[in-house]
Amino acid sequence: MEENPRRSVVADIPMAMCRLSADGSKIKVTSRSARVCGRVRQLESSHCNEALSCTKSNRSIERPWMKIALLGQFGSGNTGNDGSLEAMLDFLRSSKVDAELLCICSNPEAIAKKYNIEAISIRVIVARGRWFNRFNRILGDIPRQVIGFYTILAQLNGLDLMIIPGTGILDDFQETAFGWPFVILRWCLAARLNRMRIAFVSIGAGPIRLPLSRLFLKTGARMAHYRSYRDKLSRDFMKSIGFDVSRDPLSADLAFGLPAAAESSRENPTAVYVGVGVMAYYGWKKADEDGEAIYRTYLDKIAEFISWLQERGLNVRLLTGDIVDRRAVVDIMKMFPENEANSGSKHIVAEEMTSLHDVMAQIAHTDIVVATRYHNVVCALRMGRPVISLAYSSKNDALLSATGLEEYCHYVETFDVEVLKSQVEKMLADRARLVLEVKKGVAGFRAQLAEQEATIHATLFEIAEQRGEIRDVSQLPQS
């Protein structure tokens, strides 16, 4: 397997008890991680010794140790989802476990091209004809669902592990019960029937407002052998709906494991830029009858806020997190027809962003950020920027509470523009101190990821050991 030049957060943890974070501060590894790391090194030594005594004739040298599937809403245009997948791929490819990877996602063509990975669609296409369609309708879609499920069973045959990497997979934002909640249920059931292990890694959870969605997601999550949450809020939510979380650890969002973008140099060092993350937000419910009114109210408030920033002589850089947010950018720019490329304090920068790396590169030009989408907030914090959150759920609040910014949390449908203005003034005046708080919090997030990756690394070796897939020591990826 080709080695990824960008190592994950803990690629070298089995060889050392601590490492340096991107900003030079030490990340400490707990005693639990030390024990896990010791187990990894023990397993590595065992594999090497066994490999030396095995002959290549016993099994093909080309056979992978294990086959791993990664399941999620990837390739749909959401940069946060794709960033979570990328962070997990970086870890798996930099680990010392050789694995054949398969991504099960929304847009397999895009993901296969972008990440050089085999990919299949999460949507199961069942051949249709006039008579089958008529028969299927009479039986309430049961025949199509049964055929689809058997197709999933066949697609997972021979795999060892299914990972759901990050994202807010355990909520029903803009979903019906038979959307992603049902997808999670049937793929997890198929994985268990194929005797695969299942891991929900650094996931977000809640709210789940529809009763049937709650049933599907709880049942799917209960089938997992390993679950970790990206914040205490998510774990507490699952506990509040009667789910046993006693063995489920806390970690951090996987995107904090991605490298930060390079800081930009400015032509005018005295100019102040505010990053404004916008979203095509229509309310929590899918196809909400008030959705357009909610969107227009939100957009009008954002436009009023941007006008005030311009009056203050501050520059604006728009941020997005999903392909659907392009509508919000276009609508906002229409509200400022006077905006031109070189109009000084009237300048609004709106550039294309198709990945979290693009988002962080945009944030590199800013001093503070005001954002709605969760991964806009994550990217701002990863870049060491203080953030004001206009969130549609409390998941953003968990991030800000851990980075000394708890007073800067607002709800997207009720935030007050005047309060927002005063908080921007306060944040700019106190920016130097807040930057230190943010960097301290991010170092904590990365330490949590380091501990989790050490645990997963040991688990992968255990699975490989159980398979009996011992490879020649020369075939092990080199550190």
Tab-separated table of C-alpha atoms in Angstrom, residues 67-424:
chain	number	residue	atom	x	y	z
A	67	LYS	CA	-10.614	-5.040	4.435
A	68	ILE	CA	-12.132	-1.864	5.848
A	69	ALA	CA	-15.250	0.002	4.706
A	70	LEU	CA	-15.824	3.695	5.471
A	71	LEU	CA	-19.477	4.722	5.463
A	72	GLY	CA	-20.874	8.236	5.303
A	73	GLN	CA	-22.446	11.067	3.364
A	74	PHE	CA	-19.277	11.799	1.425
A	75	GLY	CA	-19.072	13.448	-1.980
A	76	SER	CA	-22.380	15.272	-1.525
A	77	GLY	CA	-20.752	18.711	-1.474
A	78	ASN	CA	-20.405	19.096	2.291
A	79	THR	CA	-16.776	20.011	3.063
A	80	GLY	CA	-17.053	18.966	6.720
A	81	ASN	CA	-18.157	15.434	5.849
A	82	ASP	CA	-15.396	15.029	3.277
A	83	GLY	CA	-12.845	16.470	5.693
A	84	SER	CA	-13.803	13.852	8.274
A	85	LEU	CA	-13.271	11.112	5.695
A	86	GLU	CA	-9.908	12.601	4.694
A	87	ALA	CA	-8.701	12.712	8.299
A	88	MET	CA	-9.595	9.034	8.785
A	89	LEU	CA	-7.941	8.040	5.499
A	90	ASP	CA	-4.779	9.886	6.533
A	91	PHE	CA	-4.694	7.915	9.770
A	92	LEU	CA	-5.362	4.528	8.183
A	93	ARG	CA	-2.795	5.074	5.443
A	94	SER	CA	-0.119	6.213	7.875
A	95	SER	CA	-0.711	3.371	10.325
A	96	LYS	CA	1.336	0.181	10.229
A	97	VAL	CA	-1.691	-1.917	9.354
A	98	ASP	CA	-2.021	-2.818	5.694
A	99	ALA	CA	-5.652	-2.663	4.636
A	100	GLU	CA	-7.809	-2.633	1.546
A	101	LEU	CA	-10.137	0.373	1.824
A	102	LEU	CA	-13.637	0.767	0.427
A	103	CYS	CA	-15.735	3.938	0.732
A	104	ILE	CA	-19.521	3.598	0.795
A	105	CYS	CA	-20.846	7.065	0.056
A	106	SER	CA	-23.224	9.413	-1.740
A	107	ASN	CA	-21.007	10.162	-4.740
A	108	PRO	CA	-18.537	7.306	-5.313
A	109	GLU	CA	-17.158	8.722	-8.566
A	110	ALA	CA	-16.134	12.014	-6.917
A	111	ILE	CA	-14.674	10.329	-3.822
A	112	ALA	CA	-12.735	7.728	-5.820
A	113	LYS	CA	-11.142	10.470	-7.913
A	114	LYS	CA	-10.454	12.844	-5.030
A	115	TYR	CA	-8.979	10.368	-2.535
A	116	ASN	CA	-7.740	7.534	-4.774
A	117	ILE	CA	-9.921	4.941	-3.084
A	118	GLU	CA	-12.345	2.290	-4.286
A	119	ALA	CA	-15.887	3.556	-3.735
A	120	ILE	CA	-19.444	2.309	-4.170
A	121	SER	CA	-22.781	4.056	-3.846
A	122	ILE	CA	-24.694	3.949	-0.618
A	123	ARG	CA	-27.853	3.907	-2.719
A	124	VAL	CA	-28.780	0.407	-3.829
A	125	ILE	CA	-30.225	0.351	-7.344
A	126	VAL	CA	-32.732	-2.429	-7.926
A	127	ALA	CA	-33.550	-3.298	-11.536
A	128	ARG	CA	-37.087	-2.278	-12.372
A	129	GLY	CA	-39.655	-3.220	-14.953
A	130	ARG	CA	-43.325	-2.568	-15.403
A	131	TRP	CA	-44.455	-5.828	-13.817
A	132	PHE	CA	-41.967	-5.632	-10.957
A	133	ASN	CA	-42.965	-2.045	-10.183
A	134	ARG	CA	-46.631	-3.008	-10.096
A	135	PHE	CA	-45.899	-6.024	-7.859
A	136	ASN	CA	-43.675	-3.882	-5.621
A	137	ARG	CA	-46.387	-1.225	-5.179
A	138	ILE	CA	-48.987	-3.843	-4.254
A	139	LEU	CA	-46.679	-5.187	-1.532
A	140	GLY	CA	-45.785	-1.764	-0.140
A	141	ASP	CA	-42.214	-1.572	-1.526
A	142	ILE	CA	-41.175	-4.677	0.452
A	143	PRO	CA	-39.752	-6.633	-2.522
A	144	ARG	CA	-37.460	-3.750	-3.539
A	145	GLN	CA	-36.241	-3.282	0.032
A	146	VAL	CA	-35.547	-7.016	0.453
A	147	ILE	CA	-33.592	-7.208	-2.814
A	148	GLY	CA	-31.715	-4.048	-1.849
A	149	PHE	CA	-30.745	-5.471	1.518
A	150	TYR	CA	-29.435	-8.700	-0.018
A	151	THR	CA	-27.395	-6.546	-2.397
A	152	ILE	CA	-25.843	-4.745	0.591
A	153	LEU	CA	-25.039	-8.097	2.229
A	154	ALA	CA	-23.220	-9.160	-0.924
A	155	GLN	CA	-21.296	-5.886	-1.149
A	156	LEU	CA	-20.027	-6.250	2.432
A	157	ASN	CA	-19.107	-9.907	2.086
A	158	GLY	CA	-15.468	-10.516	2.996
A	159	LEU	CA	-14.928	-7.199	4.819
A	160	ASP	CA	-13.656	-7.100	8.392
A	161	LEU	CA	-14.496	-3.651	9.716
A	162	MET	CA	-16.898	-0.802	8.934
A	163	ILE	CA	-15.973	2.664	10.213
A	164	ILE	CA	-18.347	5.619	10.371
A	165	PRO	CA	-15.776	8.449	10.572
A	166	GLY	CA	-17.017	11.564	12.316
A	167	THR	CA	-19.836	13.856	11.086
A	168	GLY	CA	-23.108	14.484	12.911
A	169	ILE	CA	-24.372	11.097	11.830
A	170	LEU	CA	-26.701	10.597	14.820
A	171	ASP	CA	-29.096	13.475	14.263
A	172	ASP	CA	-32.005	14.067	11.878
A	173	PHE	CA	-31.244	17.592	10.657
A	174	GLN	CA	-33.039	18.055	7.319
A	175	GLU	CA	-33.845	14.321	7.261
A	176	THR	CA	-36.838	12.026	7.269
A	177	ALA	CA	-36.762	8.696	9.093
A	178	PHE	CA	-36.289	6.805	5.833
A	179	GLY	CA	-33.396	8.983	4.779
A	180	TRP	CA	-30.039	8.654	6.532
A	181	PRO	CA	-31.443	7.152	9.765
A	182	PHE	CA	-32.702	4.135	7.783
A	183	VAL	CA	-29.463	3.999	5.751
A	184	ILE	CA	-27.422	3.708	8.960
A	185	LEU	CA	-29.720	1.008	10.313
A	186	ARG	CA	-29.610	-1.307	7.324
A	187	TRP	CA	-25.892	-0.985	6.597
A	188	CYS	CA	-25.064	-1.671	10.257
A	189	LEU	CA	-27.399	-4.667	10.274
A	190	ALA	CA	-25.819	-6.006	7.080
A	191	ALA	CA	-22.348	-5.533	8.571
A	192	ARG	CA	-23.258	-7.492	11.704
A	193	LEU	CA	-24.805	-10.290	9.655
A	194	ASN	CA	-21.491	-10.449	7.778
A	195	ARG	CA	-19.717	-10.745	11.160
A	196	MET	CA	-17.933	-7.448	10.662
A	197	ARG	CA	-16.869	-5.134	13.450
A	198	ILE	CA	-18.427	-1.661	13.450
A	199	ALA	CA	-16.853	1.539	14.768
A	200	PHE	CA	-18.550	4.941	15.145
A	201	VAL	CA	-15.524	7.235	15.520
A	202	SER	CA	-15.775	10.818	16.870
A	203	ILE	CA	-19.403	11.165	15.900
A	204	GLY	CA	-21.838	13.931	16.719
A	205	ALA	CA	-25.245	13.032	18.145
A	206	GLY	CA	-28.533	14.835	18.606
A	207	PRO	CA	-31.024	16.153	18.477
A	208	ILE	CA	-33.150	13.403	16.936
A	209	ARG	CA	-36.647	14.820	16.875
A	210	LEU	CA	-38.595	12.198	14.908
A	211	PRO	CA	-39.477	9.072	16.955
A	212	LEU	CA	-38.862	6.653	14.067
A	213	SER	CA	-35.523	8.312	13.256
A	214	ARG	CA	-34.562	7.896	16.903
A	215	LEU	CA	-35.434	4.192	16.795
A	216	PHE	CA	-33.418	3.599	13.614
A	217	LEU	CA	-30.337	5.502	14.779
A	218	LYS	CA	-30.298	4.019	18.286
A	219	THR	CA	-30.623	0.511	16.862
A	220	GLY	CA	-27.841	1.102	14.354
A	221	ALA	CA	-25.515	2.629	16.954
A	222	ARG	CA	-26.216	-0.210	19.388
A	223	MET	CA	-24.746	-2.682	16.877
A	224	ALA	CA	-21.345	-0.973	17.003
A	225	HIS	CA	-18.398	-2.579	18.795
A	226	TYR	CA	-16.793	0.831	19.352
A	227	ARG	CA	-18.347	4.273	19.713
A	228	SER	CA	-16.708	7.569	20.544
A	229	TYR	CA	-18.234	11.033	20.559
A	230	ARG	CA	-16.730	14.301	19.440
A	231	ASP	CA	-18.036	16.124	22.507
A	232	LYS	CA	-19.698	15.561	25.875
A	233	LEU	CA	-22.904	17.101	24.559
A	234	SER	CA	-23.328	14.247	22.059
A	235	ARG	CA	-22.667	11.546	24.634
A	236	ASP	CA	-25.033	13.193	27.131
A	237	PHE	CA	-27.741	13.342	24.466
A	238	MET	CA	-27.455	9.626	23.755
A	239	LYS	CA	-27.613	8.911	27.472
A	240	SER	CA	-30.713	11.103	27.771
A	241	ILE	CA	-32.610	8.950	25.256
A	242	GLY	CA	-31.874	5.743	27.148
A	243	PHE	CA	-28.695	4.654	25.337
A	244	ASP	CA	-25.922	2.964	27.321
A	245	VAL	CA	-22.804	5.148	26.951
A	246	SER	CA	-20.892	3.768	29.929
A	247	ARG	CA	-18.113	2.363	27.726
A	248	ASP	CA	-18.147	5.100	25.084
A	249	PRO	CA	-15.164	7.506	25.289
A	250	LEU	CA	-15.033	11.180	24.428
A	251	SER	CA	-12.706	12.396	21.700
A	252	ALA	CA	-12.756	15.394	19.341
A	253	ASP	CA	-13.892	16.157	15.823
A	254	LEU	CA	-11.693	14.356	13.297
A	255	ALA	CA	-11.091	17.550	11.312
A	256	PHE	CA	-8.847	18.829	14.097
A	257	GLY	CA	-6.392	16.184	12.894
A	258	LEU	CA	-6.017	17.889	9.505
A	259	PRO	CA	-3.047	20.223	8.967
A	260	ALA	CA	-3.713	23.939	9.377
A	261	ALA	CA	-3.318	26.187	6.341
A	262	ALA	CA	-0.307	28.458	6.001
A	263	GLU	CA	-0.827	31.953	7.371
A	264	SER	CA	-1.158	34.628	4.686
A	265	SER	CA	0.827	37.816	4.338
A	266	ARG	CA	-1.238	40.988	3.862
A	267	GLU	CA	-0.545	43.937	1.633
A	268	ASN	CA	-2.078	46.201	4.291
A	269	PRO	CA	-1.139	44.864	7.733
A	270	THR	CA	-3.477	47.336	9.459
A	271	ALA	CA	-6.573	46.139	7.596
A	272	VAL	CA	-8.971	44.014	9.654
A	273	TYR	CA	-10.878	41.141	8.070
A	274	VAL	CA	-13.909	39.414	9.519
A	275	GLY	CA	-14.755	35.985	8.139
A	276	VAL	CA	-18.532	35.586	7.846
A	277	GLY	CA	-19.671	31.989	7.406
A	278	VAL	CA	-23.034	31.867	5.652
A	279	MET	CA	-25.421	28.979	5.152
A	280	ALA	CA	-28.473	28.185	3.062
A	281	TYR	CA	-30.455	27.590	6.247
A	282	TYR	CA	-34.165	26.694	6.045
A	283	GLY	CA	-34.847	25.393	9.548
A	284	TRP	CA	-34.305	21.999	11.151
A	285	LYS	CA	-37.110	20.052	9.483
A	286	LYS	CA	-36.788	18.798	5.931
A	287	ALA	CA	-39.114	20.656	3.550
A	288	ASP	CA	-40.319	22.969	6.337
A	289	GLU	CA	-43.247	25.040	5.076
A	290	ASP	CA	-41.652	28.076	6.717
A	291	GLY	CA	-38.232	27.264	5.325
A	292	GLU	CA	-38.004	30.105	2.823
A	293	ALA	CA	-39.152	32.663	5.389
A	294	ILE	CA	-36.569	31.364	7.885
A	295	TYR	CA	-33.869	31.653	5.211
A	296	ARG	CA	-34.824	35.215	4.254
A	297	THR	CA	-34.912	36.379	7.877
A	298	TYR	CA	-31.469	34.896	8.486
A	299	LEU	CA	-30.050	36.412	5.299
A	300	ASP	CA	-31.450	39.878	6.054
A	301	LYS	CA	-29.775	39.828	9.454
A	302	ILE	CA	-26.455	38.749	7.944
A	303	ALA	CA	-26.703	41.545	5.356
A	304	GLU	CA	-27.410	44.098	8.099
A	305	PHE	CA	-24.387	42.837	10.009
A	306	ILE	CA	-22.134	43.040	6.930
A	307	SER	CA	-23.303	46.602	6.271
A	308	TRP	CA	-22.286	47.559	9.795
A	309	LEU	CA	-18.860	45.922	9.339
A	310	GLN	CA	-18.338	47.991	6.210
A	311	GLU	CA	-19.385	51.189	7.979
A	312	ARG	CA	-16.758	50.397	10.610
A	313	GLY	CA	-14.136	50.085	7.880
A	314	LEU	CA	-13.773	46.326	8.307
A	315	ASN	CA	-13.318	43.976	5.353
A	316	VAL	CA	-15.474	40.888	4.897
A	317	ARG	CA	-14.570	37.441	3.604
A	318	LEU	CA	-17.502	35.066	3.078
A	319	LEU	CA	-17.116	31.410	4.108
A	320	THR	CA	-19.217	28.391	3.129
A	321	GLY	CA	-19.382	24.735	4.122
A	322	ASP	CA	-21.596	23.074	1.532
A	323	ILE	CA	-22.312	23.388	-2.166
A	324	VAL	CA	-25.879	24.475	-1.322
A	325	ASP	CA	-24.485	27.551	0.450
A	326	ARG	CA	-23.649	29.077	-2.927
A	327	ARG	CA	-27.219	30.354	-3.020
A	328	ALA	CA	-26.631	32.314	0.181
A	329	VAL	CA	-23.418	33.830	-1.237
A	330	VAL	CA	-25.149	34.864	-4.475
A	331	ASP	CA	-28.114	36.356	-2.601
A	332	ILE	CA	-25.860	38.338	-0.252
A	333	MET	CA	-23.741	39.704	-3.096
A	334	LYS	CA	-26.938	40.896	-4.809
A	335	MET	CA	-27.642	42.965	-1.706
A	336	PHE	CA	-24.319	44.761	-2.157
A	337	PRO	CA	-24.218	45.783	-5.830
A	338	GLU	CA	-21.632	48.461	-5.049
A	339	ASN	CA	-19.089	45.813	-4.049
A	340	GLU	CA	-16.029	45.919	-6.304
A	341	ALA	CA	-12.670	44.206	-6.231
A	342	ASN	CA	-10.734	47.273	-5.045
A	343	SER	CA	-13.269	49.240	-3.080
A	344	GLY	CA	-11.390	49.375	0.231
A	345	SER	CA	-13.709	49.067	3.201
A	346	LYS	CA	-16.574	48.121	0.874
A	347	HIS	CA	-14.736	45.005	-0.247
A	348	ILE	CA	-16.477	41.642	0.211
A	349	VAL	CA	-14.386	38.647	-0.828
A	350	ALA	CA	-16.338	35.576	-1.937
A	351	GLU	CA	-14.205	32.774	-3.369
A	352	GLU	CA	-14.924	29.125	-4.163
A	353	MET	CA	-14.366	26.561	-1.381
A	354	THR	CA	-14.583	22.826	-2.042
A	355	SER	CA	-12.666	21.409	0.942
A	356	LEU	CA	-11.790	22.209	4.542
A	357	HIS	CA	-8.311	23.098	3.281
A	358	ASP	CA	-9.912	25.801	1.119
A	359	VAL	CA	-11.934	27.052	4.081
A	360	MET	CA	-8.828	27.250	6.294
A	361	ALA	CA	-6.923	29.037	3.502
A	362	GLN	CA	-9.679	31.671	3.457
A	363	ILE	CA	-9.646	31.972	7.251
A	364	ALA	CA	-5.875	32.576	7.078
A	365	HIS	CA	-6.779	36.035	5.717
A	366	THR	CA	-9.090	36.886	8.641
A	367	ASP	CA	-8.708	38.152	12.206
A	368	ILE	CA	-11.950	36.785	13.672
A	369	VAL	CA	-14.800	34.662	12.340
A	370	VAL	CA	-18.593	34.722	12.674
A	371	ALA	CA	-20.065	31.437	11.426
A	372	THR	CA	-23.116	29.190	11.330
A	373	ARG	CA	-21.855	25.839	10.043
A	374	TYR	CA	-20.097	23.533	12.501
A	375	HIS	CA	-17.014	22.896	10.386
A	376	ASN	CA	-16.592	26.599	9.631
A	377	VAL	CA	-16.215	26.930	13.396
A	378	VAL	CA	-13.842	23.942	13.537
A	379	CYS	CA	-11.666	25.438	10.779
A	380	ALA	CA	-11.556	28.836	12.468
A	381	LEU	CA	-10.433	27.270	15.741
A	382	ARG	CA	-7.885	25.068	13.946
A	383	MET	CA	-6.446	28.280	12.472
A	384	GLY	CA	-6.316	29.899	15.924
A	385	ARG	CA	-9.120	32.394	15.240
A	386	PRO	CA	-11.682	33.477	17.851
A	387	VAL	CA	-15.221	32.668	16.677
A	388	ILE	CA	-18.742	33.935	17.237
A	389	SER	CA	-21.217	31.124	16.570
A	390	LEU	CA	-24.702	31.482	15.048
A	391	ALA	CA	-25.592	27.799	15.392
A	392	TYR	CA	-28.666	25.777	14.440
A	393	SER	CA	-27.913	23.271	17.236
A	394	SER	CA	-25.850	23.246	20.415
A	395	LYS	CA	-22.947	21.332	18.831
A	396	ASN	CA	-21.159	24.634	18.107
A	397	ASP	CA	-21.555	25.602	21.751
A	398	ALA	CA	-19.522	22.567	22.818
A	399	LEU	CA	-16.603	23.724	20.668
A	400	LEU	CA	-16.680	27.271	21.998
A	401	SER	CA	-17.022	26.167	25.619
A	402	ALA	CA	-13.811	24.155	25.282
A	403	THR	CA	-11.918	27.098	23.792
A	404	GLY	CA	-12.847	29.886	26.210
A	405	LEU	CA	-15.527	31.390	23.956
A	406	GLU	CA	-18.729	30.271	25.671
A	407	GLU	CA	-20.144	33.813	25.836
A	408	TYR	CA	-20.045	34.056	22.034
A	409	CYS	CA	-22.721	31.409	21.321
A	410	HIS	CA	-26.014	32.323	19.615
A	411	TYR	CA	-28.924	30.511	17.980
A	412	VAL	CA	-29.282	31.081	14.256
A	413	GLU	CA	-33.024	31.820	14.302
A	414	THR	CA	-33.014	34.244	17.216
A	415	PHE	CA	-29.652	36.043	17.292
A	416	ASP	CA	-29.750	39.797	17.844
A	417	VAL	CA	-27.737	41.850	15.342
A	418	GLU	CA	-27.038	44.588	17.902
A	419	VAL	CA	-25.612	42.057	20.349
A	420	LEU	CA	-23.544	40.588	17.518
A	421	LYS	CA	-22.090	44.024	16.747
A	422	SER	CA	-21.109	44.641	20.353
A	423	GLN	CA	-19.491	41.209	20.593
A	424	VAL	CA	-17.397	41.847	17.485
